[in-house]
Coordinates of C-alpha atoms in Angstrom, one line a residue:
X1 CA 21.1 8.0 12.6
X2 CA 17.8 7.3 14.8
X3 CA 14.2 7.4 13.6
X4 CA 13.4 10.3 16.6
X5 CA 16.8 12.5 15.7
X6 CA 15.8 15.7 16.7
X7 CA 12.2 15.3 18.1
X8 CA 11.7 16.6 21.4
X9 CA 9.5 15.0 23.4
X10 CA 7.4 15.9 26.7
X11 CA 6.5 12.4 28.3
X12 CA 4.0 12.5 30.8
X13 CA 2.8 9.4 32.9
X14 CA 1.8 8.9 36.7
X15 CA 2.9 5.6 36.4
X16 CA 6.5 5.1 37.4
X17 CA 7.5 2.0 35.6
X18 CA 5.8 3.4 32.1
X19 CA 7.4 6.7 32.7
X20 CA 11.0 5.0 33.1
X21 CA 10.4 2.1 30.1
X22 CA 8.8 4.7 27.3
X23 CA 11.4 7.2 28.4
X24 CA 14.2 5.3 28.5
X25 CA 13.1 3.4 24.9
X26 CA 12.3 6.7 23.0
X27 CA 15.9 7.9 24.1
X28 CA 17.2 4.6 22.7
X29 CA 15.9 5.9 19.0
X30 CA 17.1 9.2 19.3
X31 CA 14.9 11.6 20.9
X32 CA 15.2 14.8 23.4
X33 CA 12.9 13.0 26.3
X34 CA 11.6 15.4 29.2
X35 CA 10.0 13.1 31.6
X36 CA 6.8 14.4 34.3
X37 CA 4.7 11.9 36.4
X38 CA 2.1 15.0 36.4
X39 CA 0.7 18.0 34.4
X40 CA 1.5 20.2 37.4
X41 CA 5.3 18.9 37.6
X42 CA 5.3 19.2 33.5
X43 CA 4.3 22.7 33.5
X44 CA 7.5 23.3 36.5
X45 CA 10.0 21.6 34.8
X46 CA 9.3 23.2 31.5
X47 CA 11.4 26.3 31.9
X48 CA 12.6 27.8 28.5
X49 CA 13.2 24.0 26.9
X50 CA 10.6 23.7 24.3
X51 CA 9.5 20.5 23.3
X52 CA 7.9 19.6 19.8
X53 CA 5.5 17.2 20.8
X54 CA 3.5 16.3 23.7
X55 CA 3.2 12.7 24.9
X56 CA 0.4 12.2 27.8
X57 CA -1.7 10.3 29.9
X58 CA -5.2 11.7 29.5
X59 CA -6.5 10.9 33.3
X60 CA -3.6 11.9 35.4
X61 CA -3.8 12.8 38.5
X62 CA -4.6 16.7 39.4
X63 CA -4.3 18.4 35.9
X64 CA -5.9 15.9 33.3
X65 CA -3.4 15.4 30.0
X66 CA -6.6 17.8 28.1
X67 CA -6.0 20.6 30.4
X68 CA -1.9 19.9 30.4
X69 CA -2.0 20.3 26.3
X70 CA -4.8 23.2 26.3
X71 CA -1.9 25.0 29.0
X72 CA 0.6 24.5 27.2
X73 CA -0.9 26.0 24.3
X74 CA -1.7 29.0 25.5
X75 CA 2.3 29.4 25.6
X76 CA 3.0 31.8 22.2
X77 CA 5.9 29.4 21.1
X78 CA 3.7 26.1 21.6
X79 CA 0.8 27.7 20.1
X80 CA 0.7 24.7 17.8
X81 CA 2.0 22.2 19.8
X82 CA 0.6 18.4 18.4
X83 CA 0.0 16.0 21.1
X84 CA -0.5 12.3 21.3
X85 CA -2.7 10.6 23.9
X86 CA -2.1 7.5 25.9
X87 CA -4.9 6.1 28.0
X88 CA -6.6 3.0 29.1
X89 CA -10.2 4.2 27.4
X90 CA -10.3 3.0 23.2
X91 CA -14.4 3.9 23.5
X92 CA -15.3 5.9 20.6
X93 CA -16.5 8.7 22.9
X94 CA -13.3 9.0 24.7
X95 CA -11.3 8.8 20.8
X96 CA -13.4 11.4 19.8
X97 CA -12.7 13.6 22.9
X98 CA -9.6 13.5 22.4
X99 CA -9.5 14.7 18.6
X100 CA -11.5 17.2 19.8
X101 CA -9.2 18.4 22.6
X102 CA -6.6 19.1 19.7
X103 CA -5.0 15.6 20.0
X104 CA -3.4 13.9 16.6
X105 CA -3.4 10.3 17.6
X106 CA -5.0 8.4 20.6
X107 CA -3.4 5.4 21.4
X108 CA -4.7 2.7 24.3
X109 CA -2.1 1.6 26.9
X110 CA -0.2 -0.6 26.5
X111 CA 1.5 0.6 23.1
X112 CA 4.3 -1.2 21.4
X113 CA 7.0 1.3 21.3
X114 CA 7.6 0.6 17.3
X115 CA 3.9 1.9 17.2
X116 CA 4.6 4.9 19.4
X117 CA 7.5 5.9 17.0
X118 CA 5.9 5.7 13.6
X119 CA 2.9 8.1 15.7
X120 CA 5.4 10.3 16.5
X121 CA 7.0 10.9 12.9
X122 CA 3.1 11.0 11.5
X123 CA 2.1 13.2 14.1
X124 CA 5.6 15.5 13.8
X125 CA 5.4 15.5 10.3
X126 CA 1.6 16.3 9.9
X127 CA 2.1 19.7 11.9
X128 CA 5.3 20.8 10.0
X129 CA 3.5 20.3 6.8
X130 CA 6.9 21.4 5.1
X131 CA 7.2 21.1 1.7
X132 CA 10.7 18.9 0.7
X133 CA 10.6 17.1 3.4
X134 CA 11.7 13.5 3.7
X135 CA 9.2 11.1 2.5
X136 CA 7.7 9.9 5.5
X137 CA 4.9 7.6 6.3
X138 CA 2.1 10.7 6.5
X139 CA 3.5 11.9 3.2
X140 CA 3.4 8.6 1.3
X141 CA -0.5 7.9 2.4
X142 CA -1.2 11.1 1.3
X143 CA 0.2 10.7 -1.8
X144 CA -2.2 8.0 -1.8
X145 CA -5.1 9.0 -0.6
X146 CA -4.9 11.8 -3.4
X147 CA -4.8 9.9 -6.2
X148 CA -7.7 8.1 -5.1
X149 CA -11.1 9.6 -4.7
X150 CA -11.3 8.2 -1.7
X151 CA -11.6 10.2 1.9
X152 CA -9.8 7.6 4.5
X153 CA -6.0 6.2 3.6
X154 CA -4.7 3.7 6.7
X155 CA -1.8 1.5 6.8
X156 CA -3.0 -1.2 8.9
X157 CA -1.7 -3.9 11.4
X158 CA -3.2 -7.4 12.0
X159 CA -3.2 -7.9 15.3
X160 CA -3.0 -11.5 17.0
X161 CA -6.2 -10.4 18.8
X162 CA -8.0 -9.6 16.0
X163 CA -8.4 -6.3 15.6
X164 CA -6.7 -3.6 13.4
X165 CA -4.1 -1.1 14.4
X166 CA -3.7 2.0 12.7
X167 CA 0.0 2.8 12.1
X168 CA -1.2 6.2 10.6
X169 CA -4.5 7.1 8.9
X170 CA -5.0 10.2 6.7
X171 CA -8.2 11.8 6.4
X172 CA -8.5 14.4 4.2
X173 CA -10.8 16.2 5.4
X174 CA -8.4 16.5 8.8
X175 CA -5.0 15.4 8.0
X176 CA -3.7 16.5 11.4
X177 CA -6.0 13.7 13.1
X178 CA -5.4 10.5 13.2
X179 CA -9.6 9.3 13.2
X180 CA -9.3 5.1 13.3
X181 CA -11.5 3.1 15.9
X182 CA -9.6 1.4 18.1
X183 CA -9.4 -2.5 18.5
X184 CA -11.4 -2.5 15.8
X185 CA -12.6 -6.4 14.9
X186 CA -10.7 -7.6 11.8
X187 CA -13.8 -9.1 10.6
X188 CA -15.6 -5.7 11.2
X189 CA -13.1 -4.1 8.3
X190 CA -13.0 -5.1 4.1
X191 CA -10.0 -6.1 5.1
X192 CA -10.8 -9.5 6.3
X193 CA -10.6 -10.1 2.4
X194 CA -7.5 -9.1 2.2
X195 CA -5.9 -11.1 4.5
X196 CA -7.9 -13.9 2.9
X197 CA -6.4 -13.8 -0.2
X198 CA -2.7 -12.6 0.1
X199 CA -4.1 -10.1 -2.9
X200 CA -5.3 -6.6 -3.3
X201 CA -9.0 -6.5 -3.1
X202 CA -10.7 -3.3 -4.6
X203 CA -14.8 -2.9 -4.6
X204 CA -16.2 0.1 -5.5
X205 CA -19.7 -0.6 -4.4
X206 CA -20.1 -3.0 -1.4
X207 CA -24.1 -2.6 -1.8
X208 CA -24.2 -4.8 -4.9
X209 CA -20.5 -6.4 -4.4
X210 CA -21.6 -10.4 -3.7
X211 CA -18.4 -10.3 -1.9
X212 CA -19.1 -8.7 1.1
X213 CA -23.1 -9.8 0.7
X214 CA -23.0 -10.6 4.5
X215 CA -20.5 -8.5 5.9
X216 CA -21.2 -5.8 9.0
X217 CA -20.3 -2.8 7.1
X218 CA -21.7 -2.8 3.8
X219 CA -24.2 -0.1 4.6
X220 CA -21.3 2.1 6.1
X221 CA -18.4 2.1 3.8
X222 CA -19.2 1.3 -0.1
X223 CA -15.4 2.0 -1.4
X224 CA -12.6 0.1 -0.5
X225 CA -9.4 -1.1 -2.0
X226 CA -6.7 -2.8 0.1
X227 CA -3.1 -4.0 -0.5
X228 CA -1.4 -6.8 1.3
X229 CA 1.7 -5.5 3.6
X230 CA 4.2 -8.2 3.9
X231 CA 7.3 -9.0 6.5
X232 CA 10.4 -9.4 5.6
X233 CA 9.8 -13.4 6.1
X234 CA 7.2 -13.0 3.7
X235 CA 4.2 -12.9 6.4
X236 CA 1.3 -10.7 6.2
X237 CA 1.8 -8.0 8.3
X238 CA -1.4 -5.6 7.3
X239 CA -3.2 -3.9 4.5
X240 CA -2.9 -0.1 2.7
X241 CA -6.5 0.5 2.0
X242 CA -8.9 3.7 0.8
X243 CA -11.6 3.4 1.7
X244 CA -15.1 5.8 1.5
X245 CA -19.1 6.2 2.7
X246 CA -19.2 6.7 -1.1
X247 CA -19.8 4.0 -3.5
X248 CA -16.5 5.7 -5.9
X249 CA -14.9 4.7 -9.5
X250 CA -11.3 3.0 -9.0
X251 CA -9.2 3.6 -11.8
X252 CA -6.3 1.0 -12.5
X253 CA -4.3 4.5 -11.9
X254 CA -5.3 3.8 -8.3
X255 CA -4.7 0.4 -7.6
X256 CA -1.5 0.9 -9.3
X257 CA -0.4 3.7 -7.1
X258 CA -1.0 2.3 -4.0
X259 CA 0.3 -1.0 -4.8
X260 CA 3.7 1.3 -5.6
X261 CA 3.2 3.1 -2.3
X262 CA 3.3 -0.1 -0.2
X263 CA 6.6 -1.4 -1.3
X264 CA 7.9 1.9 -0.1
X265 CA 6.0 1.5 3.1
X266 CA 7.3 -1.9 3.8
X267 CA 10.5 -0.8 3.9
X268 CA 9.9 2.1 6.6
X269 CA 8.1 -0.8 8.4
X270 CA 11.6 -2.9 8.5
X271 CA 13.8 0.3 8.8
X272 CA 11.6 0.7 12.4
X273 CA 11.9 -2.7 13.4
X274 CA 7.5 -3.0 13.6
X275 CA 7.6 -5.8 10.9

């Protein structure tokens, strides 16, 4: 059994070598892979295979990867077709052009194919929104994120760069969109603490919190609490957090919860080979 059985993927990439290597590495786990090096050749080679998720550059050449998934679209049986965007630009004005072109995830080239995979299932699973289903990644931070008061739940990678990488955040406001900055500064996020400590860190007003007296945010997000992700080897690999504008009441219900929730979540983590 592979982590993509089933999925069916439309790849499009006017690079060669990307097209081949993603290709040819989503295959290896499993998935139905139609490759196009443009939105023009996509829409040809289509024919009556339908796929259930579109992968795409967003500035190819010709038809932009926007216009491919607006097309495709207008296609009755791909009506609700979820797409995922890869492109050089992690600006917030090109992230939220994308959200707003109907894409679930934006991702900045290049991606780690482990990340690319837990997108896919998030993304995949967000749009079937099937009751029963396996308890995926989506489902767990939802699970999450509702029995906190919070608005945002992420499951977060430290990065040797230092910035964050969303695996998957859920908004409840728009669960089908992944909304996380990109190469976002670890020292920009609460959970800087985290990784400071090795321990959950929970504060439910960062206005008056001493802790984060001098940190970058404070006026931004007032809720936050964070749980250390571990590796296998016992390194820290990131943080589930919830986090909120709102200066919110956290329950020991909640830290309780989502402390359950990320032993689960380390264990998708290893099952994917990410850790």
């Amino acid at each position: 059994m592979h982590a993509l059985d089933g999925c069916r993927i439309l790849l499009v990439e006017d690079d060669p070598d990307t097209l081949f290597l993603l290709g040819e590495g989503l295959r290896g786990h499993g998935a139905e892979v139609l490759t196009a090096d443009s939105g023009e050749h996509a829409m040809a080679e289509l024919g009556v295979w339908h796929p259930s998720i579109l992968m795409t550059d967003l500035s190819l050449p010709g038809m932009d990867g926007t216009t491919l998934l607006s097309r495709l679209r207008e296609r009755s049986e791909l009506a609700k077709l979820p797409g995922i965007a890869l492109t050089g630009h992690g600006d917030q004005a090109h992230r939220d052009a994308s959200g707003r072109a109907g894409f679930a995830k934006h991702l900045l080239k290049p991606t780690r194919l482990t990340d690319l995979i837990v997108a896919i299932q998030a993304v995949e699973q967000s749009a079937r929104d099937q009751p029963g289903a396996p308890r995926e990644l989506p489902a767990i931070l939802a699970e999450v994120n509702h029995a906190s008061p919070c608005r945002f739940t992420s499951l977060l990678r430290f990065n040797a760069d230092e910035t964050l990488t969303s695996v998957w955040t859920y908004d409840r406001e728009n669960p089908g969109v992944d909304p996380f900055p990109l190469e976002l500064p670890i020292h920009a996020s609460y959970c800087v603490l985290v990784r400071a400590t090795g321990t959950t860190c929970s504060i439910e007003n960062a206005r008056t919190d001493p802790r984060t007296a001098s940190h970058p945010k404070r006026d931004e997000q007032s809720t936050y609490i964070g749980v250390p992700v571990f590796r296998p080897d016992g390194q820290l690999y990131g943080t589930v957090c919830s986090y909120d504008p709102r200066p919110l009441v956290l329950g020991a219900s909640v830290q309780q919860t989502i402390e359950g929730s990320t032993r689960e979540l380390e264990a998708i983590i290893v099952a994917l080979g990410s850790a």
